[in-house]
Amino acid sequence: MTDAPFHIGFVLFPGITQLDFTGPLQVLHRLPGARVHLASKTLDPLPSDCGLDLVPNTTFDACPQLDLICVPGGFGVDDAMRDAAVTGFLKAQAEAARYVASVCTGAFVLGAAGLLAGKRATTHWAYHGDFATVGAVPVKARVVRDGAVFTGGGVTAGIDFALTIAAEIAGEDVAWAIQLSLEYDPAPPFDSGTPDRVPETVRSGVDARYAPRLAAFREALRDAGFSPSDS
């Protein structure tokens, strides 16, 4: 990595899961030469999924060419997939960006912009059944790379994704140092981070809570021109 600025952009829209965004942001802003651009249609504050408003610092029109562009997920992807301003910005930036990335269901916005066609990629576990709909080759993993496309799984996987791409950009020593400075040493109290390791009673309860959300999401996919699984 040279001394030249490295332009990192996050696409913001209403209804983002804030940790999808703030986890990678906390890692990537520490890269040498990083210049962070929080891009949206306007500079108006945007509500996240947990009461924390997010404030863009540039508009799509004013944003410079990015070296890395990342799309977080959240319930707001329903509208983002159908928003020509969002997908148009992604398409234009991706033409010259060194890296195109997403966290969680933000991958579907990349797909809606035509940027995952034939690409191995990951997303939140609950949405894998519909992932191929937007052209992706689904891979169940925390972080997946296919060429210049990096994708992270659900929510907390965004930190793993960010450290992975930090090592690619600036070298492993830098990534190690960032991880140490953040004291990122996960030791969760429960072994329930994936559906394969939880009791059936827990999994069935979570599936039931996700059912209406997935129904709304699949309707948004249809509106965006895709054909979801309805499974």
mmCIF file of C-alpha atoms in Angstrom:
data_model
loop_
_atom_site.group_PDB
_atom_site.id
_atom_site.type_symbol
_atom_site.label_atom_id
_atom_site.label_comp_id
_atom_site.label_asym_id
_atom_site.label_seq_id
_atom_site.Cartn_x
_atom_site.Cartn_y
_atom_site.Cartn_z
ATOM 1 C CA MET A 1 0.000 0.000 0.000
ATOM 2 C CA THR A 2 1.385 3.410 -0.999
ATOM 3 C CA ASP A 3 1.105 6.763 0.755
ATOM 4 C CA ALA A 4 -1.696 7.763 -1.614
ATOM 5 C CA PRO A 5 -5.171 8.029 -0.067
ATOM 6 C CA PHE A 6 -7.165 4.803 -0.120
ATOM 7 C CA HIS A 7 -10.804 5.723 -0.626
ATOM 8 C CA ILE A 8 -13.247 3.510 1.257
ATOM 9 C CA GLY A 9 -16.961 3.987 0.741
ATOM 10 C CA PHE A 10 -19.994 2.633 2.573
ATOM 11 C CA VAL A 11 -23.402 2.860 0.938
ATOM 12 C CA LEU A 12 -25.930 4.086 3.502
ATOM 13 C CA PHE A 13 -29.705 3.841 3.324
ATOM 14 C CA PRO A 14 -32.559 3.825 5.861
ATOM 15 C CA GLY A 15 -32.941 0.622 7.855
ATOM 16 C CA ILE A 16 -29.307 -0.508 7.883
ATOM 17 C CA THR A 17 -28.225 -2.893 10.615
ATOM 18 C CA GLN A 18 -25.749 -0.569 12.282
ATOM 19 C CA LEU A 19 -23.208 -3.268 13.217
ATOM 20 C CA ASP A 20 -23.040 -4.380 9.575
ATOM 21 C CA PHE A 21 -21.658 -0.900 8.959
ATOM 22 C CA THR A 22 -19.912 0.156 12.163
ATOM 23 C CA GLY A 23 -18.024 -3.126 12.664
ATOM 24 C CA PRO A 24 -16.166 -2.908 9.327
ATOM 25 C CA LEU A 25 -15.883 0.875 9.689
ATOM 26 C CA GLN A 26 -14.039 0.505 12.986
ATOM 27 C CA VAL A 27 -11.516 -1.791 11.300
ATOM 28 C CA LEU A 28 -11.107 -0.179 7.902
ATOM 29 C CA HIS A 29 -10.750 3.437 8.991
ATOM 30 C CA ARG A 30 -7.488 2.361 10.680
ATOM 31 C CA LEU A 31 -5.860 1.378 7.397
ATOM 32 C CA PRO A 32 -2.889 3.546 6.383
ATOM 33 C CA GLY A 33 -4.081 6.356 4.144
ATOM 34 C CA ALA A 34 -7.756 5.510 4.604
ATOM 35 C CA ARG A 35 -10.295 8.130 3.555
ATOM 36 C CA VAL A 36 -13.798 7.068 4.526
ATOM 37 C CA HIS A 37 -16.847 8.171 2.550
ATOM 38 C CA LEU A 38 -20.327 7.516 3.913
ATOM 39 C CA ALA A 39 -22.415 7.867 0.785
ATOM 40 C CA SER A 40 -26.151 8.239 0.395
ATOM 41 C CA LYS A 41 -28.631 10.022 -1.855
ATOM 42 C CA THR A 42 -28.671 13.069 0.438
ATOM 43 C CA LEU A 43 -26.831 14.248 3.535
ATOM 44 C CA ASP A 44 -29.897 13.781 5.714
ATOM 45 C CA PRO A 45 -29.481 11.538 8.798
ATOM 46 C CA LEU A 46 -30.655 7.970 8.224
ATOM 47 C CA PRO A 47 -32.313 5.733 10.829
ATOM 48 C CA SER A 48 -30.552 2.439 11.527
ATOM 49 C CA ASP A 49 -32.286 -0.644 12.880
ATOM 50 C CA CYS A 50 -31.642 0.188 16.541
ATOM 51 C CA GLY A 51 -32.419 3.870 17.069
ATOM 52 C CA LEU A 52 -28.982 5.138 16.099
ATOM 53 C CA ASP A 53 -29.128 7.696 13.299
ATOM 54 C CA LEU A 54 -26.323 7.548 10.740
ATOM 55 C CA VAL A 55 -25.057 10.710 9.078
ATOM 56 C CA PRO A 56 -23.663 10.536 5.516
ATOM 57 C CA ASN A 57 -20.677 12.723 4.706
ATOM 58 C CA THR A 58 -21.125 12.687 0.939
ATOM 59 C CA THR A 59 -23.843 12.170 -1.621
ATOM 60 C CA PHE A 60 -23.745 9.669 -4.454
ATOM 61 C CA ASP A 61 -23.252 12.544 -6.890
ATOM 62 C CA ALA A 62 -20.369 14.093 -4.953
ATOM 63 C CA CYS A 63 -18.575 10.916 -3.937
ATOM 64 C CA PRO A 64 -15.092 10.462 -5.452
ATOM 65 C CA GLN A 65 -14.036 7.270 -7.146
ATOM 66 C CA LEU A 66 -13.670 4.631 -4.463
ATOM 67 C CA ASP A 67 -10.987 1.992 -4.106
ATOM 68 C CA LEU A 68 -13.260 -0.136 -1.917
ATOM 69 C CA ILE A 69 -17.027 0.045 -1.882
ATOM 70 C CA CYS A 70 -19.050 -1.824 0.743
ATOM 71 C CA VAL A 71 -22.788 -2.338 1.195
ATOM 72 C CA PRO A 72 -24.097 -3.188 4.687
ATOM 73 C CA GLY A 73 -27.324 -5.131 5.185
ATOM 74 C CA GLY A 74 -30.489 -4.751 7.207
ATOM 75 C CA PHE A 75 -34.211 -4.595 6.561
ATOM 76 C CA GLY A 76 -33.577 -1.491 4.449
ATOM 77 C CA VAL A 77 -32.164 -3.661 1.665
ATOM 78 C CA ASP A 78 -35.758 -4.248 0.546
ATOM 79 C CA ASP A 79 -35.990 -0.671 -0.679
ATOM 80 C CA ALA A 80 -32.313 -0.379 -1.617
ATOM 81 C CA MET A 81 -32.608 -3.256 -4.100
ATOM 82 C CA ARG A 82 -35.417 -1.394 -5.833
ATOM 83 C CA ASP A 83 -33.726 2.013 -5.755
ATOM 84 C CA ALA A 84 -32.118 2.929 -9.082
ATOM 85 C CA ALA A 85 -30.030 5.623 -7.376
ATOM 86 C CA VAL A 86 -28.416 3.005 -5.112
ATOM 87 C CA THR A 87 -27.853 0.339 -7.752
ATOM 88 C CA GLY A 88 -26.733 2.917 -10.308
ATOM 89 C CA PHE A 89 -24.147 4.308 -7.904
ATOM 90 C CA LEU A 90 -22.839 0.816 -7.221
ATOM 91 C CA LYS A 91 -22.575 -0.036 -10.914
ATOM 92 C CA ALA A 92 -20.719 3.179 -11.699
ATOM 93 C CA GLN A 93 -18.302 2.851 -8.778
ATOM 94 C CA ALA A 94 -17.644 -0.842 -9.392
ATOM 95 C CA GLU A 95 -16.281 -0.132 -12.860
ATOM 96 C CA ALA A 96 -13.050 1.302 -11.420
ATOM 97 C CA ALA A 97 -13.076 0.169 -7.776
ATOM 98 C CA ARG A 98 -10.346 -2.231 -6.719
ATOM 99 C CA TYR A 99 -12.691 -4.086 -4.386
ATOM 100 C CA VAL A 100 -16.456 -4.535 -4.201
ATOM 101 C CA ALA A 101 -17.831 -5.813 -0.914
ATOM 102 C CA SER A 102 -20.867 -6.420 1.255
ATOM 103 C CA VAL A 103 -21.850 -7.527 4.723
ATOM 104 C CA CYS A 104 -24.886 -9.642 5.577
ATOM 105 C CA THR A 105 -27.881 -9.016 3.288
ATOM 106 C CA GLY A 106 -26.085 -6.103 1.657
ATOM 107 C CA ALA A 107 -24.976 -8.795 -0.779
ATOM 108 C CA PHE A 108 -28.459 -8.737 -2.283
ATOM 109 C CA VAL A 109 -28.007 -5.067 -3.155
ATOM 110 C CA LEU A 110 -24.781 -5.973 -4.959
ATOM 111 C CA GLY A 111 -26.745 -8.681 -6.722
ATOM 112 C CA ALA A 112 -29.504 -6.269 -7.686
ATOM 113 C CA ALA A 113 -26.804 -4.081 -9.252
ATOM 114 C CA GLY A 114 -25.602 -7.071 -11.305
ATOM 115 C CA LEU A 115 -22.305 -7.339 -9.449
ATOM 116 C CA LEU A 116 -22.599 -10.930 -8.180
ATOM 117 C CA ALA A 117 -23.333 -12.732 -11.447
ATOM 118 C CA GLY A 118 -21.519 -16.066 -11.206
ATOM 119 C CA LYS A 119 -19.592 -14.932 -8.115
ATOM 120 C CA ARG A 120 -19.066 -17.112 -5.070
ATOM 121 C CA ALA A 121 -20.424 -15.130 -2.143
ATOM 122 C CA THR A 122 -22.036 -15.319 1.277
ATOM 123 C CA THR A 123 -24.801 -13.585 3.196
ATOM 124 C CA HIS A 124 -26.804 -14.014 6.413
ATOM 125 C CA TRP A 125 -27.666 -17.680 6.988
ATOM 126 C CA ALA A 126 -31.438 -17.067 6.939
ATOM 127 C CA TYR A 127 -31.283 -15.666 3.398
ATOM 128 C CA HIS A 128 -29.117 -18.274 1.654
ATOM 129 C CA GLY A 129 -32.164 -19.967 0.140
ATOM 130 C CA ASP A 130 -32.820 -16.924 -2.044
ATOM 131 C CA PHE A 131 -29.233 -15.930 -2.741
ATOM 132 C CA ALA A 132 -28.863 -17.606 -6.128
ATOM 133 C CA THR A 133 -31.860 -15.541 -7.256
ATOM 134 C CA VAL A 134 -29.606 -12.482 -7.657
ATOM 135 C CA GLY A 135 -26.923 -14.375 -9.548
ATOM 136 C CA ALA A 136 -24.645 -15.368 -6.677
ATOM 137 C CA VAL A 137 -23.103 -18.787 -6.143
ATOM 138 C CA PRO A 138 -23.964 -19.221 -2.438
ATOM 139 C CA VAL A 139 -21.220 -20.300 -0.050
ATOM 140 C CA LYS A 140 -21.925 -20.792 3.645
ATOM 141 C CA ALA A 141 -18.907 -19.158 5.249
ATOM 142 C CA ARG A 142 -18.003 -16.161 7.400
ATOM 143 C CA VAL A 143 -16.008 -14.523 4.604
ATOM 144 C CA VAL A 144 -15.865 -15.374 0.900
ATOM 145 C CA ARG A 145 -13.630 -13.919 -1.768
ATOM 146 C CA ASP A 146 -14.130 -14.282 -5.489
ATOM 147 C CA GLY A 147 -11.604 -12.133 -7.309
ATOM 148 C CA ALA A 148 -12.193 -8.515 -6.356
ATOM 149 C CA VAL A 149 -15.501 -9.307 -4.627
ATOM 150 C CA PHE A 150 -15.408 -9.835 -0.845
ATOM 151 C CA THR A 151 -18.563 -10.748 1.068
ATOM 152 C CA GLY A 152 -19.174 -11.261 4.775
ATOM 153 C CA GLY A 153 -21.899 -13.324 6.412
ATOM 154 C CA GLY A 154 -24.399 -12.058 8.934
ATOM 155 C CA VAL A 155 -23.772 -8.936 11.050
ATOM 156 C CA THR A 156 -20.750 -9.796 13.238
ATOM 157 C CA ALA A 157 -19.027 -11.480 10.281
ATOM 158 C CA GLY A 158 -18.458 -7.942 9.023
ATOM 159 C CA ILE A 159 -15.524 -7.632 11.421
ATOM 160 C CA ASP A 160 -13.976 -10.823 10.061
ATOM 161 C CA PHE A 161 -14.576 -9.582 6.529
ATOM 162 C CA ALA A 162 -12.935 -6.241 7.299
ATOM 163 C CA LEU A 163 -9.842 -7.823 8.827
ATOM 164 C CA THR A 164 -9.561 -10.179 5.861
ATOM 165 C CA ILE A 165 -9.677 -7.371 3.324
ATOM 166 C CA ALA A 166 -7.388 -5.219 5.511
ATOM 167 C CA ALA A 167 -4.740 -7.923 5.198
ATOM 168 C CA GLU A 168 -5.245 -7.982 1.435
ATOM 169 C CA ILE A 169 -4.889 -4.208 1.177
ATOM 170 C CA ALA A 170 -2.168 -3.430 3.725
ATOM 171 C CA GLY A 171 -0.608 -6.762 4.682
ATOM 172 C CA GLU A 172 -1.113 -9.210 7.515
ATOM 173 C CA ASP A 173 1.005 -7.275 10.023
ATOM 174 C CA VAL A 174 -1.337 -4.297 9.716
ATOM 175 C CA ALA A 175 -4.412 -6.500 10.040
ATOM 176 C CA TRP A 176 -2.946 -8.242 13.095
ATOM 177 C CA ALA A 177 -2.212 -4.874 14.690
ATOM 178 C CA ILE A 178 -5.748 -3.622 14.042
ATOM 179 C CA GLN A 179 -7.244 -6.773 15.540
ATOM 180 C CA LEU A 180 -5.056 -6.448 18.624
ATOM 181 C CA SER A 181 -5.879 -2.756 19.054
ATOM 182 C CA LEU A 182 -9.584 -3.621 18.978
ATOM 183 C CA GLU A 183 -9.049 -6.582 21.337
ATOM 184 C CA TYR A 184 -11.092 -8.641 18.923
ATOM 185 C CA ASP A 185 -10.833 -12.009 20.649
ATOM 186 C CA PRO A 186 -14.298 -13.552 20.434
ATOM 187 C CA ALA A 187 -15.280 -15.941 23.205
ATOM 188 C CA PRO A 188 -19.089 -15.972 23.097
ATOM 189 C CA PRO A 189 -20.966 -17.343 26.109
ATOM 190 C CA PHE A 190 -23.073 -19.608 23.881
ATOM 191 C CA ASP A 191 -22.164 -21.791 20.910
ATOM 192 C CA SER A 192 -25.150 -20.614 18.903
ATOM 193 C CA GLY A 193 -23.634 -18.464 16.185
ATOM 194 C CA THR A 194 -24.796 -20.717 13.353
ATOM 195 C CA PRO A 195 -28.029 -22.677 12.899
ATOM 196 C CA ASP A 196 -26.099 -25.960 12.751
ATOM 197 C CA ARG A 197 -25.077 -25.753 16.403
ATOM 198 C CA VAL A 198 -28.258 -24.785 18.234
ATOM 199 C CA PRO A 199 -31.001 -26.956 19.750
ATOM 200 C CA GLU A 200 -33.971 -27.511 17.485
ATOM 201 C CA THR A 201 -36.217 -25.601 19.892
ATOM 202 C CA VAL A 202 -34.035 -22.511 19.453
ATOM 203 C CA ARG A 203 -33.775 -22.883 15.682
ATOM 204 C CA SER A 204 -37.509 -23.377 15.213
ATOM 205 C CA GLY A 205 -38.277 -20.322 17.330
ATOM 206 C CA VAL A 206 -35.889 -18.138 15.329
ATOM 207 C CA ASP A 207 -37.240 -19.522 12.054
ATOM 208 C CA ALA A 208 -40.761 -18.609 13.147
ATOM 209 C CA ARG A 209 -39.710 -15.045 13.928
ATOM 210 C CA TYR A 210 -37.970 -14.745 10.558
ATOM 211 C CA ALA A 211 -40.919 -16.092 8.546
ATOM 212 C CA PRO A 212 -42.830 -12.788 8.122
ATOM 213 C CA ARG A 213 -39.573 -10.941 7.497
ATOM 214 C CA LEU A 214 -38.599 -13.371 4.719
ATOM 215 C CA ALA A 215 -42.047 -13.052 3.156
ATOM 216 C CA ALA A 216 -41.617 -9.259 2.945
ATOM 217 C CA PHE A 217 -38.074 -9.669 1.625
ATOM 218 C CA ARG A 218 -39.203 -12.026 -1.142
ATOM 219 C CA GLU A 219 -41.868 -9.548 -2.167
ATOM 220 C CA ALA A 220 -39.124 -6.923 -2.467
ATOM 221 C CA LEU A 221 -37.083 -9.336 -4.608
ATOM 222 C CA ARG A 222 -40.051 -9.713 -6.949
ATOM 223 C CA ASP A 223 -40.447 -5.965 -7.156
ATOM 224 C CA ALA A 224 -36.756 -5.725 -8.044
ATOM 225 C CA GLY A 225 -37.275 -8.169 -10.927
ATOM 226 C CA PHE A 226 -36.081 -11.419 -9.337
ATOM 227 C CA SER A 227 -37.836 -14.727 -8.640
ATOM 228 C CA PRO A 228 -37.380 -15.841 -5.013
ATOM 229 C CA SER A 229 -37.654 -19.427 -3.828
ATOM 230 C CA ASP A 230 -40.711 -18.941 -1.553
ATOM 231 C CA SER A 231 -39.373 -21.854 0.480
#
